[in-house]
Structure formats: C-alpha cells, structure tokens
C-alpha cells in the first residue's frame, strides 16, 4: 500500500520502464499522480490513491505533456478483469509509447468509472488523443471530456481489443480543467469501439461529429442515442447498428 506518511504525498512515475500497482488493498496517498515516462500499469481499484476532486486537480492523475508514457489497465493475476470504482480524473497529455495509446488496456476485461480529460500532441494544428486497447476490453463508464479550454480533438482508437464507451458525457464538466468535446473526429484504426449508452435518451459521446472506421476496425452502436454528423466506413471497416436510436 502506498499511503501518506505524516504529510500528504504524491506519486510520480519517471523513466522508460514499468511500475505495476497491484495487490488487494487500495492505495491511500492523497495528492497527485504524475506520469513522466514509461508505463504505469493499474491492476486494482484505488491504485491511484484516494478519490480525486470532482472540481480541481487535487488527488487526480496527470500524464505530462510530450511524455512517452502510458497509463494502462490490466487484469490482476488469476482474474478476468476488475472495475476501478474509486473516483478519479485521468488527464491525458502524452504521446503514448510504441504501439500503445496514452491510455491502454493490456489484458482482461476492465472498467474505469471515473472521468477522462483528453489532450495530447498538436499535429497539423489539431490536438490528438490516443485511446488503446491492446488486448481484452476497456469500458469507460464515466464522462469523456477535453483537457484544457478548447474542446476540438482528433481521437484515435488503437489496438486489437474493444473500447466500450458506456458513460454519459453530456453533463457539463464540474472540473475547471476540462471542457466538453466539440466538433471532434474519432478515428477507429484497429479493433472495435462499442457505444453502450446507459439510458435510451443518453447521447453517446456528444461533441464527436465525425467517425471514421478504417480497414479491419468496427464501430458497434448497442444502446443510447447515436447522433453525429457523419460516419465514414472505409473499405474493410464495419459499422454495426445493434440497438439504440439514431
């Protein structure tokens, strides 16, 4: 267990290697988690310390800008997966590393119930963010927002696994560091993205106005409302309307 030791503590990950946060007991340190490089691998609920603030930076997780770093979920040994239910903002702003996204899933079927703030490198004038699922599935059950003051993003799904988006991103962010996505594009480059709105009237990922499904990838709309400007299915890509409303 990583905990405060007489003073409020933060956790900083640096270097190109891995740190694995695992075990049966949550970590309880109370300040920030910062990732400067390498892979921070999460295998338990509460790995990132005590619950983060809903309105500010305190207690939340920050990937440093321009860092070659990954925040990754992975099922612990002898487990099919786990649910990260302790509230946390994970703020993405690195480059990923190798073939991995800024956020990734390395194995098992895992769920993160907190919120995501998207930033990243600026490419051709656009802020880019990379969500990877190298294996298994990763369900994002909280809100997905833009980190910063502007909401336009280019999102890319990497990896052969399935990214499940089941949260409600329509409510305005309570956190002063994040805003709603606007006029954004989502490129599905590999694997699958499943839109699984929690209610029939929930709009799946509002603010994403263009979806590009590339060769070998799939977009599955399972529940909730899918309201967007365009869905472009390129040769070899698949769009499956399973349920919900358009």
PDB file of N, CA and C in Angstrom, residues 148-221:
ATOM      1  N   UNK A 148      -8.334  21.163 -20.970  1.00  0.00           N
ATOM      2  CA  UNK A 148      -7.938  22.477 -21.451  1.00  0.00           C
ATOM      3  C   UNK A 148      -9.147  23.374 -21.630  1.00  0.00           C
ATOM      4  N   UNK A 149      -8.991  24.389 -22.443  1.00  0.00           N
ATOM      5  CA  UNK A 149     -10.051  25.387 -22.622  1.00  0.00           C
ATOM      6  C   UNK A 149     -10.762  25.284 -23.955  1.00  0.00           C
ATOM      7  N   UNK A 150     -10.244  24.447 -24.876  1.00  0.00           N
ATOM      8  CA  UNK A 150     -10.903  24.248 -26.166  1.00  0.00           C
ATOM      9  C   UNK A 150     -11.288  22.783 -26.318  1.00  0.00           C
ATOM     10  N   UNK A 151     -12.409  22.520 -27.003  1.00  0.00           N
ATOM     11  CA  UNK A 151     -12.966  21.178 -26.991  1.00  0.00           C
ATOM     12  C   UNK A 151     -12.726  20.332 -28.230  1.00  0.00           C
ATOM     13  N   UNK A 152     -12.144  20.888 -29.278  1.00  0.00           N
ATOM     14  CA  UNK A 152     -11.985  20.115 -30.512  1.00  0.00           C
ATOM     15  C   UNK A 152     -10.792  19.169 -30.393  1.00  0.00           C
ATOM     16  N   UNK A 153     -11.006  17.894 -30.716  1.00  0.00           N
ATOM     17  CA  UNK A 153      -9.968  16.888 -30.616  1.00  0.00           C
ATOM     18  C   UNK A 153     -10.034  15.932 -31.812  1.00  0.00           C
ATOM     19  N   UNK A 154      -8.895  15.311 -32.113  1.00  0.00           N
ATOM     20  CA  UNK A 154      -8.831  14.174 -33.014  1.00  0.00           C
ATOM     21  C   UNK A 154      -8.524  12.958 -32.153  1.00  0.00           C
ATOM     22  N   UNK A 155      -9.497  12.071 -32.002  1.00  0.00           N
ATOM     23  CA  UNK A 155      -9.317  10.874 -31.188  1.00  0.00           C
ATOM     24  C   UNK A 155      -8.985   9.700 -32.096  1.00  0.00           C
ATOM     25  N   UNK A 156      -8.098   8.833 -31.638  1.00  0.00           N
ATOM     26  CA  UNK A 156      -7.766   7.625 -32.392  1.00  0.00           C
ATOM     27  C   UNK A 156      -7.827   6.419 -31.470  1.00  0.00           C
ATOM     28  N   UNK A 157      -8.534   5.392 -31.923  1.00  0.00           N
ATOM     29  CA  UNK A 157      -8.587   4.113 -31.217  1.00  0.00           C
ATOM     30  C   UNK A 157      -7.511   3.208 -31.793  1.00  0.00           C
ATOM     31  N   UNK A 158      -6.630   2.699 -30.921  1.00  0.00           N
ATOM     32  CA  UNK A 158      -5.536   1.822 -31.311  1.00  0.00           C
ATOM     33  C   UNK A 158      -5.736   0.446 -30.689  1.00  0.00           C
ATOM     34  N   UNK A 159      -5.098  -0.579 -31.253  1.00  0.00           N
ATOM     35  CA  UNK A 159      -5.094  -1.903 -30.642  1.00  0.00           C
ATOM     36  C   UNK A 159      -6.248  -2.774 -31.062  1.00  0.00           C
ATOM     37  N   UNK A 160      -6.027  -4.095 -30.939  1.00  0.00           N
ATOM     38  CA  UNK A 160      -6.983  -5.083 -31.452  1.00  0.00           C
ATOM     39  C   UNK A 160      -8.178  -5.321 -30.550  1.00  0.00           C
ATOM     40  N   UNK A 161      -8.162  -4.824 -29.316  1.00  0.00           N
ATOM     41  CA  UNK A 161      -9.250  -5.061 -28.374  1.00  0.00           C
ATOM     42  C   UNK A 161     -10.432  -4.136 -28.589  1.00  0.00           C
ATOM     43  N   UNK A 162     -11.374  -4.184 -27.638  1.00  0.00           N
ATOM     44  CA  UNK A 162     -12.624  -3.435 -27.735  1.00  0.00           C
ATOM     45  C   UNK A 162     -12.683  -2.338 -26.688  1.00  0.00           C
ATOM     46  N   UNK A 163     -12.924  -1.117 -27.138  1.00  0.00           N
ATOM     47  CA  UNK A 163     -13.161   0.021 -26.260  1.00  0.00           C
ATOM     48  C   UNK A 163     -14.663   0.206 -26.140  1.00  0.00           C
ATOM     49  N   UNK A 164     -15.176   0.128 -24.926  1.00  0.00           N
ATOM     50  CA  UNK A 164     -16.609   0.281 -24.663  1.00  0.00           C
ATOM     51  C   UNK A 164     -16.830   1.642 -24.010  1.00  0.00           C
ATOM     52  N   UNK A 165     -17.667   2.451 -24.617  1.00  0.00           N
ATOM     53  CA  UNK A 165     -17.985   3.773 -24.073  1.00  0.00           C
ATOM     54  C   UNK A 165     -19.409   3.713 -23.545  1.00  0.00           C
ATOM     55  N   UNK A 166     -19.531   3.683 -22.213  1.00  0.00           N
ATOM     56  CA  UNK A 166     -20.852   3.481 -21.605  1.00  0.00           C
ATOM     57  C   UNK A 166     -21.246   4.601 -20.657  1.00  0.00           C
ATOM     58  N   UNK A 167     -20.444   5.655 -20.576  1.00  0.00           N
ATOM     59  CA  UNK A 167     -20.757   6.756 -19.675  1.00  0.00           C
ATOM     60  C   UNK A 167     -21.585   7.843 -20.343  1.00  0.00           C
ATOM     61  N   UNK A 168     -21.931   8.844 -19.551  1.00  0.00           N
ATOM     62  CA  UNK A 168     -22.704   9.984 -20.026  1.00  0.00           C
ATOM     63  C   UNK A 168     -21.802  11.216 -20.002  1.00  0.00           C
ATOM     64  N   UNK A 169     -21.425  11.686 -21.179  1.00  0.00           N
ATOM     65  CA  UNK A 169     -20.543  12.846 -21.291  1.00  0.00           C
ATOM     66  C   UNK A 169     -21.313  14.136 -21.574  1.00  0.00           C
ATOM     67  N   UNK A 170     -22.646  14.069 -21.517  1.00  0.00           N
ATOM     68  CA  UNK A 170     -23.449  15.250 -21.821  1.00  0.00           C
ATOM     69  C   UNK A 170     -23.421  16.300 -20.712  1.00  0.00           C
ATOM     70  N   UNK A 171     -23.453  15.918 -19.428  1.00  0.00           N
ATOM     71  CA  UNK A 171     -23.412  16.954 -18.391  1.00  0.00           C
ATOM     72  C   UNK A 171     -22.121  17.765 -18.470  1.00  0.00           C
ATOM     73  N   UNK A 172     -22.228  19.058 -18.224  1.00  0.00           N
ATOM     74  CA  UNK A 172     -21.043  19.912 -18.240  1.00  0.00           C
ATOM     75  C   UNK A 172     -20.053  19.442 -17.179  1.00  0.00           C
ATOM     76  N   UNK A 173     -18.783  19.507 -17.492  1.00  0.00           N
ATOM     77  CA  UNK A 173     -17.749  19.121 -16.538  1.00  0.00           C
ATOM     78  C   UNK A 173     -17.778  20.046 -15.329  1.00  0.00           C
ATOM     79  N   UNK A 174     -17.725  19.454 -14.134  1.00  0.00           N
ATOM     80  CA  UNK A 174     -17.614  20.250 -12.913  1.00  0.00           C
ATOM     81  C   UNK A 174     -16.175  20.695 -12.668  1.00  0.00           C
ATOM     82  N   UNK A 175     -15.237  20.092 -13.396  1.00  0.00           N
ATOM     83  CA  UNK A 175     -13.827  20.346 -13.157  1.00  0.00           C
ATOM     84  C   UNK A 175     -13.357  21.511 -14.028  1.00  0.00           C
ATOM     85  N   UNK A 176     -12.732  22.485 -13.411  1.00  0.00           N
ATOM     86  CA  UNK A 176     -12.320  23.693 -14.136  1.00  0.00           C
ATOM     87  C   UNK A 176     -11.221  23.419 -15.147  1.00  0.00           C
ATOM     88  N   UNK A 177     -10.604  22.223 -15.095  1.00  0.00           N
ATOM     89  CA  UNK A 177      -9.509  21.893 -16.002  1.00  0.00           C
ATOM     90  C   UNK A 177      -9.993  21.260 -17.301  1.00  0.00           C
ATOM     91  N   UNK A 178     -11.291  20.971 -17.413  1.00  0.00           N
ATOM     92  CA  UNK A 178     -11.805  20.201 -18.546  1.00  0.00           C
ATOM     93  C   UNK A 178     -13.100  20.802 -19.074  1.00  0.00           C
ATOM     94  N   UNK A 179     -13.298  20.656 -20.395  1.00  0.00           N
ATOM     95  CA  UNK A 179     -14.499  21.183 -21.046  1.00  0.00           C
ATOM     96  C   UNK A 179     -15.083  20.098 -21.948  1.00  0.00           C
ATOM     97  N   UNK A 180     -16.279  20.342 -22.462  1.00  0.00           N
ATOM     98  CA  UNK A 180     -16.951  19.386 -23.346  1.00  0.00           C
ATOM     99  C   UNK A 180     -16.219  19.268 -24.678  1.00  0.00           C
ATOM    100  N   UNK A 181     -16.271  18.087 -25.262  1.00  0.00           N
ATOM    101  CA  UNK A 181     -15.784  17.903 -26.624  1.00  0.00           C
ATOM    102  C   UNK A 181     -16.676  18.663 -27.599  1.00  0.00           C
ATOM    103  N   UNK A 182     -16.065  19.248 -28.638  1.00  0.00           N
ATOM    104  CA  UNK A 182     -16.819  19.948 -29.674  1.00  0.00           C
ATOM    105  C   UNK A 182     -16.184  19.669 -31.028  1.00  0.00           C
ATOM    106  N   UNK A 183     -17.025  19.461 -32.040  1.00  0.00           N
ATOM    107  CA  UNK A 183     -16.573  19.327 -33.436  1.00  0.00           C
ATOM    108  C   UNK A 183     -15.377  18.387 -33.573  1.00  0.00           C
ATOM    109  N   UNK A 184     -15.443  17.260 -32.886  1.00  0.00           N
ATOM    110  CA  UNK A 184     -14.304  16.345 -32.827  1.00  0.00           C
ATOM    111  C   UNK A 184     -14.471  15.182 -33.789  1.00  0.00           C
ATOM    112  N   UNK A 185     -13.352  14.548 -34.114  1.00  0.00           N
ATOM    113  CA  UNK A 185     -13.307  13.401 -35.016  1.00  0.00           C
ATOM    114  C   UNK A 185     -12.764  12.193 -34.262  1.00  0.00           C
ATOM    115  N   UNK A 186     -13.370  11.034 -34.490  1.00  0.00           N
ATOM    116  CA  UNK A 186     -12.935   9.791 -33.844  1.00  0.00           C
ATOM    117  C   UNK A 186     -12.543   8.811 -34.945  1.00  0.00           C
ATOM    118  N   UNK A 187     -11.259   8.491 -35.015  1.00  0.00           N
ATOM    119  CA  UNK A 187     -10.743   7.521 -35.983  1.00  0.00           C
ATOM    120  C   UNK A 187     -10.584   6.162 -35.302  1.00  0.00           C
ATOM    121  N   UNK A 188     -11.283   5.161 -35.811  1.00  0.00           N
ATOM    122  CA  UNK A 188     -11.135   3.804 -35.286  1.00  0.00           C
ATOM    123  C   UNK A 188     -10.172   3.082 -36.224  1.00  0.00           C
ATOM    124  N   UNK A 189      -8.936   2.934 -35.765  1.00  0.00           N
ATOM    125  CA  UNK A 189      -7.881   2.404 -36.627  1.00  0.00           C
ATOM    126  C   UNK A 189      -7.689   0.904 -36.481  1.00  0.00           C
ATOM    127  N   UNK A 190      -8.155   0.334 -35.397  1.00  0.00           N
ATOM    128  CA  UNK A 190      -7.999  -1.107 -35.164  1.00  0.00           C
ATOM    129  C   UNK A 190      -8.979  -1.540 -34.087  1.00  0.00           C
ATOM    130  N   UNK A 191      -9.294  -2.840 -34.065  1.00  0.00           N
ATOM    131  CA  UNK A 191     -10.195  -3.354 -33.050  1.00  0.00           C
ATOM    132  C   UNK A 191     -11.591  -2.788 -33.207  1.00  0.00           C
ATOM    133  N   UNK A 192     -12.267  -2.581 -32.079  1.00  0.00           N
ATOM    134  CA  UNK A 192     -13.659  -2.136 -32.118  1.00  0.00           C
ATOM    135  C   UNK A 192     -13.909  -1.079 -31.066  1.00  0.00           C
ATOM    136  N   UNK A 193     -14.869  -0.211 -31.358  1.00  0.00           N
ATOM    137  CA  UNK A 193     -15.445   0.713 -30.383  1.00  0.00           C
ATOM    138  C   UNK A 193     -16.919   0.369 -30.277  1.00  0.00           C
ATOM    139  N   UNK A 194     -17.385   0.143 -29.049  1.00  0.00           N
ATOM    140  CA  UNK A 194     -18.795  -0.130 -28.811  1.00  0.00           C
ATOM    141  C   UNK A 194     -19.399   1.032 -28.045  1.00  0.00           C
ATOM    142  N   UNK A 195     -20.489   1.599 -28.570  1.00  0.00           N
ATOM    143  CA  UNK A 195     -21.222   2.670 -27.906  1.00  0.00           C
ATOM    144  C   UNK A 195     -22.367   2.050 -27.137  1.00  0.00           C
ATOM    145  N   UNK A 196     -22.323   2.180 -25.821  1.00  0.00           N
ATOM    146  CA  UNK A 196     -23.279   1.498 -24.954  1.00  0.00           C
ATOM    147  C   UNK A 196     -23.842   2.508 -23.958  1.00  0.00           C
ATOM    148  N   UNK A 197     -24.666   3.432 -24.457  1.00  0.00           N
ATOM    149  CA  UNK A 197     -25.227   4.467 -23.595  1.00  0.00           C
ATOM    150  C   UNK A 197     -25.987   3.888 -22.431  1.00  0.00           C
ATOM    151  N   UNK A 198     -25.892   4.503 -21.235  1.00  0.00           N
ATOM    152  CA  UNK A 198     -26.533   3.936 -20.050  1.00  0.00           C
ATOM    153  C   UNK A 198     -28.049   4.058 -20.033  1.00  0.00           C
ATOM    154  N   UNK A 199     -28.602   4.891 -20.905  1.00  0.00           N
ATOM    155  CA  UNK A 199     -30.059   5.051 -20.979  1.00  0.00           C
ATOM    156  C   UNK A 199     -30.448   5.301 -22.428  1.00  0.00           C
ATOM    157  N   UNK A 200     -31.706   5.049 -22.727  1.00  0.00           N
ATOM    158  CA  UNK A 200     -32.178   5.198 -24.109  1.00  0.00           C
ATOM    159  C   UNK A 200     -32.032   6.622 -24.605  1.00  0.00           C
ATOM    160  N   UNK A 201     -32.072   7.597 -23.687  1.00  0.00           N
ATOM    161  CA  UNK A 201     -32.012   9.004 -24.085  1.00  0.00           C
ATOM    162  C   UNK A 201     -30.602   9.592 -23.964  1.00  0.00           C
ATOM    163  N   UNK A 202     -29.623   8.780 -23.600  1.00  0.00           N
ATOM    164  CA  UNK A 202     -28.251   9.263 -23.463  1.00  0.00           C
ATOM    165  C   UNK A 202     -27.586   9.342 -24.829  1.00  0.00           C
ATOM    166  N   UNK A 203     -27.069  10.505 -25.169  1.00  0.00           N
ATOM    167  CA  UNK A 203     -26.322  10.648 -26.418  1.00  0.00           C
ATOM    168  C   UNK A 203     -24.912  10.116 -26.225  1.00  0.00           C
ATOM    169  N   UNK A 204     -24.514   9.184 -27.091  1.00  0.00           N
ATOM    170  CA  UNK A 204     -23.183   8.601 -26.997  1.00  0.00           C
ATOM    171  C   UNK A 204     -22.120   9.580 -27.477  1.00  0.00           C
ATOM    172  N   UNK A 205     -21.248   9.961 -26.582  1.00  0.00           N
ATOM    173  CA  UNK A 205     -20.102  10.825 -26.869  1.00  0.00           C
ATOM    174  C   UNK A 205     -20.504  12.068 -27.671  1.00  0.00           C
ATOM    175  N   UNK A 206     -21.333  12.932 -27.080  1.00  0.00           N
ATOM    176  CA  UNK A 206     -21.685  14.173 -27.775  1.00  0.00           C
ATOM    177  C   UNK A 206     -20.429  15.004 -28.002  1.00  0.00           C
ATOM    178  N   UNK A 207     -20.410  15.727 -29.084  1.00  0.00           N
ATOM    179  CA  UNK A 207     -19.240  16.523 -29.437  1.00  0.00           C
ATOM    180  C   UNK A 207     -18.380  15.865 -30.483  1.00  0.00           C
ATOM    181  N   UNK A 208     -18.534  14.547 -30.669  1.00  0.00           N
ATOM    182  CA  UNK A 208     -17.867  13.864 -31.774  1.00  0.00           C
ATOM    183  C   UNK A 208     -18.810  13.921 -32.967  1.00  0.00           C
ATOM    184  N   UNK A 209     -18.416  14.647 -33.991  1.00  0.00           N
ATOM    185  CA  UNK A 209     -19.299  14.869 -35.135  1.00  0.00           C
ATOM    186  C   UNK A 209     -18.919  14.043 -36.357  1.00  0.00           C
ATOM    187  N   UNK A 210     -17.731  13.444 -36.336  1.00  0.00           N
ATOM    188  CA  UNK A 210     -17.289  12.607 -37.451  1.00  0.00           C
ATOM    189  C   UNK A 210     -16.628  11.342 -36.922  1.00  0.00           C
ATOM    190  N   UNK A 211     -17.083  10.204 -37.454  1.00  0.00           N
ATOM    191  CA  UNK A 211     -16.497   8.904 -37.119  1.00  0.00           C
ATOM    192  C   UNK A 211     -15.905   8.322 -38.397  1.00  0.00           C
ATOM    193  N   UNK A 212     -14.662   7.877 -38.322  1.00  0.00           N
ATOM    194  CA  UNK A 212     -14.003   7.206 -39.440  1.00  0.00           C
ATOM    195  C   UNK A 212     -13.641   5.787 -39.012  1.00  0.00           C
ATOM    196  N   UNK A 213     -14.243   4.808 -39.684  1.00  0.00           N
ATOM    197  CA  UNK A 213     -13.996   3.398 -39.370  1.00  0.00           C
ATOM    198  C   UNK A 213     -13.068   2.862 -40.451  1.00  0.00           C
ATOM    199  N   UNK A 214     -11.854   2.548 -40.077  1.00  0.00           N
ATOM    200  CA  UNK A 214     -10.841   2.173 -41.055  1.00  0.00           C
ATOM    201  C   UNK A 214     -10.753   0.665 -41.244  1.00  0.00           C
ATOM    202  N   UNK A 215      -9.976   0.229 -42.195  1.00  0.00           N
ATOM    203  CA  UNK A 215      -9.896  -1.185 -42.568  1.00  0.00           C
ATOM    204  C   UNK A 215      -9.548  -2.048 -41.369  1.00  0.00           C
ATOM    205  N   UNK A 216     -10.332  -3.123 -41.175  1.00  0.00           N
ATOM    206  CA  UNK A 216     -10.097  -4.058 -40.088  1.00  0.00           C
ATOM    207  C   UNK A 216     -10.691  -3.643 -38.764  1.00  0.00           C
ATOM    208  N   UNK A 217     -11.361  -2.487 -38.724  1.00  0.00           N
ATOM    209  CA  UNK A 217     -11.933  -1.969 -37.486  1.00  0.00           C
ATOM    210  C   UNK A 217     -13.456  -2.003 -37.547  1.00  0.00           C
ATOM    211  N   UNK A 218     -14.086  -1.822 -36.372  1.00  0.00           N
ATOM    212  CA  UNK A 218     -15.545  -1.874 -36.301  1.00  0.00           C
ATOM    213  C   UNK A 218     -16.060  -0.828 -35.317  1.00  0.00           C
ATOM    214  N   UNK A 219     -17.213  -0.265 -35.644  1.00  0.00           N
ATOM    215  CA  UNK A 219     -17.979   0.605 -34.754  1.00  0.00           C
ATOM    216  C   UNK A 219     -19.305  -0.086 -34.489  1.00  0.00           C
ATOM    217  N   UNK A 220     -19.582  -0.365 -33.223  1.00  0.00           N
ATOM    218  CA  UNK A 220     -20.809  -1.056 -32.823  1.00  0.00           C
ATOM    219  C   UNK A 220     -21.647  -0.125 -31.964  1.00  0.00           C
ATOM    220  N   UNK A 221     -22.853   0.182 -32.411  1.00  0.00           N
ATOM    221  CA  UNK A 221     -23.775   1.009 -31.647  1.00  0.00           C
ATOM    222  C   UNK A 221     -24.796   0.090 -30.986  1.00  0.00           C
TER     223      UNK A 221
END
